PDB file of C-alpha atoms and ligand atoms in Angstrom:
ATOM      1  CA  MET A   1       5.789  -2.762   2.626  1.00  0.00           C
ATOM      2  CA  ASP A   2       6.550  -6.109   3.643  1.00  0.00           C
ATOM      3  CA  GLY A   3       4.279  -8.841   6.328  1.00  0.00           C
ATOM      4  CA  ASN A   4       0.661  -7.985   5.964  1.00  0.00           C
ATOM      5  CA  GLY A   5      -0.433 -11.482   4.913  1.00  0.00           C
ATOM      6  CA  ARG A   6       2.210 -13.404   7.368  1.00  0.00           C
ATOM      7  CA  TRP A   7       0.556 -10.806   9.817  1.00  0.00           C
ATOM      8  CA  ALA A   8      -3.484 -11.884   9.879  1.00  0.00           C
ATOM      9  CA  LYS A   9      -1.761 -14.871   8.900  1.00  0.00           C
ATOM     10  CA  ASN A  10      -0.378 -15.396  12.653  1.00  0.00           C
ATOM     11  CA  ARG A  11      -3.858 -13.838  13.963  1.00  0.00           C
ATOM     12  CA  LEU A  12      -6.264 -17.325  12.095  1.00  0.00           C
ATOM     13  CA  MET A  13      -6.895 -13.619  10.063  1.00  0.00           C
ATOM     14  CA  PRO A  14      -7.763 -13.468   5.909  1.00  0.00           C
ATOM     15  CA  ARG A  15      -5.452 -11.253   4.463  1.00  0.00           C
ATOM     16  CA  VAL A  16      -7.333  -8.871   3.376  1.00  0.00           C
ATOM     17  CA  ALA A  17      -7.294  -7.236   7.552  1.00  0.00           C
ATOM     18  CA  GLY A  18      -3.253  -7.568   6.928  1.00  0.00           C
ATOM     19  CA  HIS A  19      -3.765  -5.486   4.257  1.00  0.00           C
ATOM     20  CA  ARG A  20      -5.988  -2.705   6.072  1.00  0.00           C
ATOM     21  CA  LYS A  21      -4.129  -3.244   9.307  1.00  0.00           C
ATOM     22  CA  GLY A  22      -0.858  -2.646   6.968  1.00  0.00           C
ATOM     23  CA  VAL A  23      -2.937   0.940   5.890  1.00  0.00           C
ATOM     24  CA  GLU A  24      -3.065   1.929   9.926  1.00  0.00           C
ATOM     25  CA  ALA A  25       0.386   1.357  10.203  1.00  0.00           C
ATOM     26  CA  LEU A  26       1.330   4.139   7.275  1.00  0.00           C
ATOM     27  CA  ARG A  27      -0.645   6.502   9.216  1.00  0.00           C
ATOM     28  CA  GLY A  28       1.849   6.410  11.915  1.00  0.00           C
ATOM     29  CA  VAL A  29       4.319   6.507   9.868  1.00  0.00           C
ATOM     30  CA  ILE A  30       3.765   8.668   8.409  1.00  0.00           C
ATOM     31  CA  ARG A  31       3.092  10.907  10.759  1.00  0.00           C
ATOM     32  CA  ALA A  32       6.237  10.105  12.432  1.00  0.00           C
ATOM     33  CA  CYS A  33       7.899  10.542   9.713  1.00  0.00           C
ATOM     34  CA  ALA A  34       5.985  14.540   9.978  1.00  0.00           C
ATOM     35  CA  GLU A  35       7.013  15.226  12.974  1.00  0.00           C
ATOM     36  CA  ARG A  36      10.151  14.425  13.202  1.00  0.00           C
ATOM     37  CA  GLY A  37      11.127  16.741   9.866  1.00  0.00           C
ATOM     38  CA  VAL A  38      11.488  13.555   7.570  1.00  0.00           C
ATOM     39  CA  LEU A  39      10.663  15.665   4.271  1.00  0.00           C
ATOM     40  CA  TYR A  40      10.303  12.775   1.686  1.00  0.00           C
ATOM     41  CA  LEU A  41       8.019   9.610   2.456  1.00  0.00           C
ATOM     42  CA  THR A  42       8.135   7.566  -0.210  1.00  0.00           C
ATOM     43  CA  VAL A  43       6.716   3.680   0.229  1.00  0.00           C
ATOM     44  CA  PHE A  44       5.853   0.909  -2.666  1.00  0.00           C
ATOM     45  CA  ALA A  45       2.276  -0.111  -2.069  1.00  0.00           C
ATOM     46  CA  PHE A  46       1.588  -2.050  -5.097  1.00  0.00           C
ATOM     47  CA  SER A  47       4.399  -3.326  -7.858  1.00  0.00           C
ATOM     48  CA  SER A  48       3.427  -3.686 -11.755  1.00  0.00           C
ATOM     49  CA  GLU A  49       4.184  -7.749 -10.048  1.00  0.00           C
ATOM     50  CA  ASN A  50       1.862  -7.364  -7.693  1.00  0.00           C
ATOM     51  CA  TRP A  51      -0.989  -8.035 -10.537  1.00  0.00           C
ATOM     52  CA  ARG A  52      -0.110 -12.300 -10.586  1.00  0.00           C
ATOM     53  CA  ARG A  53      -1.757 -12.660  -6.720  1.00  0.00           C
ATOM     54  CA  PRO A  54      -5.310 -13.581  -6.506  1.00  0.00           C
ATOM     55  CA  GLN A  55      -7.680 -12.021  -8.942  1.00  0.00           C
ATOM     56  CA  GLU A  56     -10.030 -11.482  -4.641  1.00  0.00           C
ATOM     57  CA  GLU A  57      -7.081 -10.132  -3.170  1.00  0.00           C
ATOM     58  CA  VAL A  58      -6.070  -7.574  -6.086  1.00  0.00           C
ATOM     59  CA  SER A  59     -10.357  -6.196  -5.854  1.00  0.00           C
ATOM     60  CA  LEU A  60      -9.615  -6.088  -2.514  1.00  0.00           C
ATOM     61  CA  LEU A  61      -6.299  -4.555  -2.550  1.00  0.00           C
ATOM     62  CA  MET A  62      -7.440  -1.991  -5.035  1.00  0.00           C
ATOM     63  CA  GLU A  63     -10.916  -1.609  -2.684  1.00  0.00           C
ATOM     64  CA  LEU A  64      -8.392  -0.469   0.252  1.00  0.00           C
ATOM     65  CA  PHE A  65      -6.144   2.270  -2.456  1.00  0.00           C
ATOM     66  CA  MET A  66      -9.557   3.733  -2.921  1.00  0.00           C
ATOM     67  CA  ARG A  67     -10.978   3.858   0.783  1.00  0.00           C
ATOM     68  CA  ALA A  68      -7.864   5.095   1.276  1.00  0.00           C
ATOM     69  CA  LEU A  69      -7.610   7.815  -1.384  1.00  0.00           C
ATOM     70  CA  GLU A  70     -11.161   8.463  -0.354  1.00  0.00           C
ATOM     71  CA  ASN A  71     -10.764   8.529   3.822  1.00  0.00           C
ATOM     72  CA  GLU A  72      -6.986   9.605   4.583  1.00  0.00           C
ATOM     73  CA  VAL A  73      -6.654  12.696   1.605  1.00  0.00           C
ATOM     74  CA  ALA A  74      -8.184  15.681   4.156  1.00  0.00           C
ATOM     75  CA  ARG A  75      -6.129  14.332   6.641  1.00  0.00           C
ATOM     76  CA  LEU A  76      -2.797  14.541   5.070  1.00  0.00           C
ATOM     77  CA  HIS A  77      -3.901  17.827   3.592  1.00  0.00           C
ATOM     78  CA  GLU A  78      -4.720  19.360   6.850  1.00  0.00           C
ATOM     79  CA  ASN A  79      -1.637  18.035   7.953  1.00  0.00           C
ATOM     80  CA  ASN A  80       0.429  20.426   5.446  1.00  0.00           C
ATOM     81  CA  ILE A  81       1.747  17.111   3.546  1.00  0.00           C
ATOM     82  CA  ARG A  82       1.789  16.641  -0.483  1.00  0.00           C
ATOM     83  CA  PHE A  83       0.623  13.715  -1.397  1.00  0.00           C
ATOM     84  CA  ARG A  84       2.450  11.922  -5.209  1.00  0.00           C
ATOM     85  CA  VAL A  85       1.355   8.275  -6.357  1.00  0.00           C
ATOM     86  CA  ILE A  86       3.890   7.602  -9.092  1.00  0.00           C
ATOM     87  CA  GLY A  87       3.934   4.075 -11.122  1.00  0.00           C
ATOM     88  CA  GLU A  88       1.589   3.155 -14.857  1.00  0.00           C
ATOM     89  CA  LEU A  89      -1.944   4.794 -13.426  1.00  0.00           C
ATOM     90  CA  SER A  90      -3.366   3.972 -16.979  1.00  0.00           C
ATOM     91  CA  GLY A  91      -3.731   0.195 -14.823  1.00  0.00           C
ATOM     92  CA  PHE A  92      -6.211   1.156 -12.630  1.00  0.00           C
ATOM     93  CA  SER A  93      -9.799   2.023 -12.815  1.00  0.00           C
ATOM     94  CA  GLU A  94     -10.969   5.757 -13.810  1.00  0.00           C
ATOM     95  CA  ARG A  95     -12.307   6.406 -10.126  1.00  0.00           C
ATOM     96  CA  ILE A  96      -8.899   5.890  -8.808  1.00  0.00           C
ATOM     97  CA  GLN A  97      -7.527   8.234 -11.555  1.00  0.00           C
ATOM     98  CA  SER A  98      -9.246   9.995 -11.185  1.00  0.00           C
ATOM     99  CA  LEU A  99      -8.816  10.385  -6.961  1.00  0.00           C
ATOM    100  CA  ILE A 100      -5.681  10.722  -7.548  1.00  0.00           C
ATOM    101  CA  ARG A 101      -5.416  13.481  -9.753  1.00  0.00           C
ATOM    102  CA  ASP A 102      -7.309  15.601  -7.480  1.00  0.00           C
ATOM    103  CA  ALA A 103      -5.534  14.427  -4.139  1.00  0.00           C
ATOM    104  CA  GLU A 104      -1.742  15.354  -6.187  1.00  0.00           C
ATOM    105  CA  ALA A 105      -4.059  18.306  -7.085  1.00  0.00           C
ATOM    106  CA  LEU A 106      -4.978  19.280  -3.681  1.00  0.00           C
ATOM    107  CA  THR A 107      -1.068  19.353  -1.925  1.00  0.00           C
ATOM    108  CA  ARG A 108       0.348  20.025  -4.586  1.00  0.00           C
ATOM    109  CA  ASP A 109       2.075  23.228  -2.312  1.00  0.00           C
ATOM    110  CA  ASN A 110       2.431  21.705   0.905  1.00  0.00           C
ATOM    111  CA  THR A 111       5.462  21.631   1.995  1.00  0.00           C
ATOM    112  CA  ARG A 112       6.299  19.505   5.455  1.00  0.00           C
ATOM    113  CA  LEU A 113       5.757  16.242   3.805  1.00  0.00           C
ATOM    114  CA  THR A 114       5.939  15.047   0.281  1.00  0.00           C
ATOM    115  CA  PHE A 115       4.551  11.567   0.726  1.00  0.00           C
ATOM    116  CA  THR A 116       4.985   9.933  -2.435  1.00  0.00           C
ATOM    117  CA  VAL A 117       2.717   5.669  -2.871  1.00  0.00           C
ATOM    118  CA  ALA A 118       4.431   3.550  -5.630  1.00  0.00           C
ATOM    119  CA  ALA A 119       1.757   2.063  -6.915  1.00  0.00           C
ATOM    120  CA  ASN A 120       1.530   0.022  -9.822  1.00  0.00           C
ATOM    121  CA  TYR A 121       5.217   0.641 -10.583  1.00  0.00           C
ATOM    122  CA  GLY A 122       8.932  -1.094 -10.477  1.00  0.00           C
ATOM    123  CA  GLY A 123      11.843   0.706 -11.104  1.00  0.00           C
ATOM    124  CA  ARG A 124      13.290  -0.865 -14.349  1.00  0.00           C
ATOM    125  CA  TRP A 125       9.697   0.444 -15.605  1.00  0.00           C
ATOM    126  CA  ASP A 126      10.615   3.906 -14.677  1.00  0.00           C
ATOM    127  CA  ILE A 127      13.663   3.535 -16.848  1.00  0.00           C
ATOM    128  CA  VAL A 128      12.097   2.775 -19.377  1.00  0.00           C
ATOM    129  CA  GLN A 129      10.014   5.547 -19.520  1.00  0.00           C
ATOM    130  CA  ALA A 130      12.184   7.849 -19.428  1.00  0.00           C
ATOM    131  CA  VAL A 131      14.198   6.679 -22.175  1.00  0.00           C
ATOM    132  CA  GLN A 132      11.429   6.154 -23.617  1.00  0.00           C
ATOM    133  CA  LYS A 133      10.446  10.173 -22.503  1.00  0.00           C
ATOM    134  CA  LEU A 134      13.411  10.844 -24.278  1.00  0.00           C
ATOM    135  CA  MET A 135      14.272   9.089 -27.490  1.00  0.00           C
ATOM    136  CA  ALA A 136      10.209  11.198 -28.195  1.00  0.00           C
ATOM    137  CA  ALA A 137      11.923  13.928 -27.325  1.00  0.00           C
ATOM    138  CA  GLY A 138      14.868  13.267 -30.106  1.00  0.00           C
ATOM    139  CA  VAL A 139      17.458  14.020 -28.038  1.00  0.00           C
ATOM    140  CA  PRO A 140      20.569  12.528 -30.004  1.00  0.00           C
ATOM    141  CA  TRP A 141      22.892  10.324 -28.833  1.00  0.00           C
ATOM    142  CA  GLU A 142      25.818  11.633 -27.215  1.00  0.00           C
ATOM    143  CA  GLU A 143      22.878  13.785 -25.135  1.00  0.00           C
ATOM    144  CA  VAL A 144      21.596  10.878 -23.669  1.00  0.00           C
ATOM    145  CA  ASN A 145      23.712  10.872 -19.947  1.00  0.00           C
ATOM    146  CA  GLU A 146      23.115  10.150 -16.267  1.00  0.00           C
ATOM    147  CA  SER A 147      21.900  12.857 -15.139  1.00  0.00           C
ATOM    148  CA  ALA A 148      20.054  13.857 -18.596  1.00  0.00           C
ATOM    149  CA  LEU A 149      18.224  10.219 -18.575  1.00  0.00           C
ATOM    150  CA  ALA A 150      17.655  11.761 -14.154  1.00  0.00           C
ATOM    151  CA  GLN A 151      15.479  14.396 -15.123  1.00  0.00           C
ATOM    152  CA  GLN A 152      12.581  11.598 -16.644  1.00  0.00           C
ATOM    153  CA  LEU A 153      12.384   9.673 -13.772  1.00  0.00           C
ATOM    154  CA  SER A 154       8.994   9.628 -11.879  1.00  0.00           C
ATOM    155  CA  ILE A 155      10.811  11.621  -8.550  1.00  0.00           C
ATOM    156  CA  ALA A 156      13.241  13.577 -10.637  1.00  0.00           C
ATOM    157  CA  ASP A 157      12.150  16.892  -8.958  1.00  0.00           C
ATOM    158  CA  MET A 158      12.985  14.502  -5.337  1.00  0.00           C
ATOM    159  CA  PRO A 159      16.708  13.683  -3.810  1.00  0.00           C
ATOM    160  CA  GLU A 160      17.720  10.882  -3.961  1.00  0.00           C
ATOM    161  CA  PRO A 161      16.494   8.835  -0.803  1.00  0.00           C
ATOM    162  CA  ASP A 162      19.082   8.249   1.878  1.00  0.00           C
ATOM    163  CA  LEU A 163      17.360   5.780   3.324  1.00  0.00           C
ATOM    164  CA  PHE A 164      15.475   2.392   2.082  1.00  0.00           C
ATOM    165  CA  ILE A 165      13.984   0.436   5.140  1.00  0.00           C
ATOM    166  CA  ARG A 166      11.939  -2.795   4.139  1.00  0.00           C
ATOM    167  CA  THR A 167       9.384  -4.369   6.349  1.00  0.00           C
ATOM    168  CA  GLY A 168       8.642  -8.071   6.253  1.00  0.00           C
ATOM    169  CA  GLY A 169      12.160 -10.174   6.524  1.00  0.00           C
ATOM    170  CA  GLU A 170      12.660 -10.026   2.878  1.00  0.00           C
ATOM    171  CA  GLN A 171      16.536  -8.881   2.224  1.00  0.00           C
ATOM    172  CA  ARG A 172      15.787  -7.867  -0.917  1.00  0.00           C
ATOM    173  CA  ILE A 173      15.242  -4.758  -3.453  1.00  0.00           C
ATOM    174  CA  SER A 174      12.229  -6.182  -5.303  1.00  0.00           C
ATOM    175  CA  ASN A 175      11.695  -3.842  -8.391  1.00  0.00           C
ATOM    176  CA  PHE A 176      11.436  -0.159  -6.390  1.00  0.00           C
ATOM    177  CA  LEU A 177      13.564   3.038  -7.058  1.00  0.00           C
ATOM    178  CA  LEU A 178      15.884   0.767  -8.404  1.00  0.00           C
ATOM    179  CA  TRP A 179      18.404   3.878 -10.373  1.00  0.00           C
ATOM    180  CA  GLN A 180      17.310   6.207  -7.272  1.00  0.00           C
ATOM    181  CA  LEU A 181      18.777   3.842  -4.783  1.00  0.00           C
ATOM    182  CA  ALA A 182      22.704   3.978  -6.592  1.00  0.00           C
ATOM    183  CA  TYR A 183      23.780   5.458  -2.882  1.00  0.00           C
ATOM    184  CA  THR A 184      21.268   5.241  -0.427  1.00  0.00           C
ATOM    185  CA  GLU A 185      22.213   3.000   3.234  1.00  0.00           C
ATOM    186  CA  LEU A 186      18.986  -0.083   2.993  1.00  0.00           C
ATOM    187  CA  TYR A 187      18.076  -1.521   6.597  1.00  0.00           C
ATOM    188  CA  PHE A 188      15.908  -4.856   6.974  1.00  0.00           C
ATOM    189  CA  THR A 189      14.141  -6.060   9.332  1.00  0.00           C
ATOM    190  CA  GLY A 190      11.650  -8.841  10.677  1.00  0.00           C
ATOM    191  CA  THR A 191       9.593  -6.459  11.911  1.00  0.00           C
ATOM    192  CA  LEU A 192       6.231  -7.558   9.486  1.00  0.00           C
ATOM    193  CA  TRP A 193       4.282  -3.909   8.819  1.00  0.00           C
ATOM    194  CA  PRO A 194       1.590  -4.382  10.328  1.00  0.00           C
ATOM    195  CA  GLU A 195       3.899  -3.198  13.579  1.00  0.00           C
ATOM    196  CA  PHE A 196       6.030  -1.407  12.108  1.00  0.00           C
ATOM    197  CA  ASP A 197       5.390   2.356  14.281  1.00  0.00           C
ATOM    198  CA  ALA A 198       7.563   4.821  15.578  1.00  0.00           C
ATOM    199  CA  VAL A 199       9.366   3.392  17.972  1.00  0.00           C
ATOM    200  CA  ALA A 200      10.942   0.588  14.248  1.00  0.00           C
ATOM    201  CA  LEU A 201      11.130   3.777  12.731  1.00  0.00           C
ATOM    202  CA  ASP A 202      13.131   4.596  15.023  1.00  0.00           C
ATOM    203  CA  ALA A 203      15.633   2.071  14.824  1.00  0.00           C
ATOM    204  CA  ALA A 204      15.747   2.430  10.808  1.00  0.00           C
ATOM    205  CA  ILE A 205      16.543   6.252  11.829  1.00  0.00           C
ATOM    206  CA  ALA A 206      19.744   4.770  13.919  1.00  0.00           C
ATOM    207  CA  SER A 207      21.356   2.096  12.510  1.00  0.00           C
ATOM    208  CA  TYR A 208      21.219   4.446   9.664  1.00  0.00           C
ATOM    209  CA  ARG A 209      22.873   7.397  11.566  1.00  0.00           C
ATOM    210  CA  THR A 210      26.447   4.799  11.986  1.00  0.00           C
ATOM    211  CA  ARG A 211      26.353   3.888   8.586  1.00  0.00           C
ATOM    212  CA  GLU A 212      29.098   6.197   6.962  1.00  0.00           C
ATOM    213  CA  ARG A 213      29.056   7.684   3.402  1.00  0.00           C
ATOM    214  CA  ARG A 214      31.226   7.364   1.513  1.00  0.00           C
ATOM    215  CA  PHE A 215      29.426   7.824  -2.229  1.00  0.00           C
ATOM    216  CA  GLY A 216      33.367   6.180  -3.683  1.00  0.00           C
ATOM    217  CA  ARG A 217      35.524   8.716  -1.322  1.00  0.00           C
ATOM    218  CA  THR A 218      37.882   7.176   0.999  1.00  0.00           C
ATOM    219  CA  SER A 219      37.292   7.074   5.285  1.00  0.00           C
ATOM    220  CA  GLU A 220      39.511   9.760   5.489  1.00  0.00           C
ATOM    221  CA  GLN A 221      38.640  11.804   3.059  1.00  0.00           C
ATOM    222  CA  VAL A 222      35.259  11.537   4.456  1.00  0.00           C
ATOM    223  CA  LYS A 223      36.269  12.257   7.703  1.00  0.00           C
ATOM    224  CA  SER A 224      38.026  15.668   6.664  1.00  0.00           C
ATOM    225  CA  ALA A 225      35.985  17.090   4.974  1.00  0.00           C
ATOM    226  CA  SER A 226      33.291  17.191   7.947  1.00  0.00           C
TER     227      SER A 226
HETATM  228  C1  LIG B 301       1.815  -6.469   1.804  1.00  0.00           C
HETATM  229  O1  LIG B 301       2.034  -6.684   2.477  1.00  0.00           O
HETATM  230  C2  LIG B 301       2.959  -5.967   0.539  1.00  0.00           C
HETATM  231  C3  LIG B 301       1.462  -6.237  -0.484  1.00  0.00           C
HETATM  232  C4  LIG B 301       1.520  -6.261  -2.021  1.00  0.00           C
HETATM  233  C5  LIG B 301       0.537  -5.199   0.025  1.00  0.00           C
HETATM  234  P1  LIG B 301       2.188  -9.240   1.841  1.00  0.00           P
HETATM  235  O2  LIG B 301       0.268  -9.225   1.014  1.00  0.00           O
HETATM  236  O3  LIG B 301       3.144  -9.643   0.308  1.00  0.00           O
HETATM  237  O4  LIG B 301       2.219  -9.942   3.480  1.00  0.00           O
HETATM  238  P2  LIG B 301       2.979 -11.254   2.756  1.00  0.00           P
HETATM  239  O5  LIG B 301       4.004 -11.157   2.664  1.00  0.00           O
HETATM  240  O6  LIG B 301       2.247 -12.143   2.783  1.00  0.00           O
HETATM  241  O7  LIG B 301       3.066 -11.283   3.799  1.00  0.00           O
HETATM  242 MG1  LIG B 302       4.692 -10.287   0.546  1.00  0.00          MG
END
């Protein structure tokens, strides 16, 4: 969710005002996804690299994360939304970790939309922790294959994403779901995250609909199969 800082700067406001506006935008996007029948929404809220930001901004982001956990989870639950967090959670305060555990437990059986927040997450970290789990379980090397590894990733129980959206004009993956994005359609927009709304989401979905997903096959094969 990129572009909060620039959105604020354009308005001569402090960066944190952009992050606050970003939380509002996220609320709208979650609602829009639920209304459109999207089953999985995963957002990159805080990367393992974001700790490198100025201490003050990091603290404000943590504060905002905590407030959101305190204030938004009940509404997610009322709307039958399952909430998950993936990432190295031990990097967060005890308070945040316990709010996350409670929110996940409260919403675990909800079925309308699975909303996942990647926090202190990195795609490389995810692959490494999956390998560690395989090794800790003593899985023999001949049994280490793509499906065995995929089963140890943080979101092993969810389908690979169909569509990846990056806001804010940057055209990179920045260590998001590296493994799972292998065949995902990528969509880049200059829209800053605080301005990313249902209309912007529909534009991304419309772009997605024009794509032909071949998964390595030829265009002719895909057409005759459908
Ligand atoms: C939000 O946008 C991303 C977070 C890490 C919370 P940015 O803070 O990267 O905004 P820009 O890129 O400075 O505009
Ligand atoms: Mg940025």
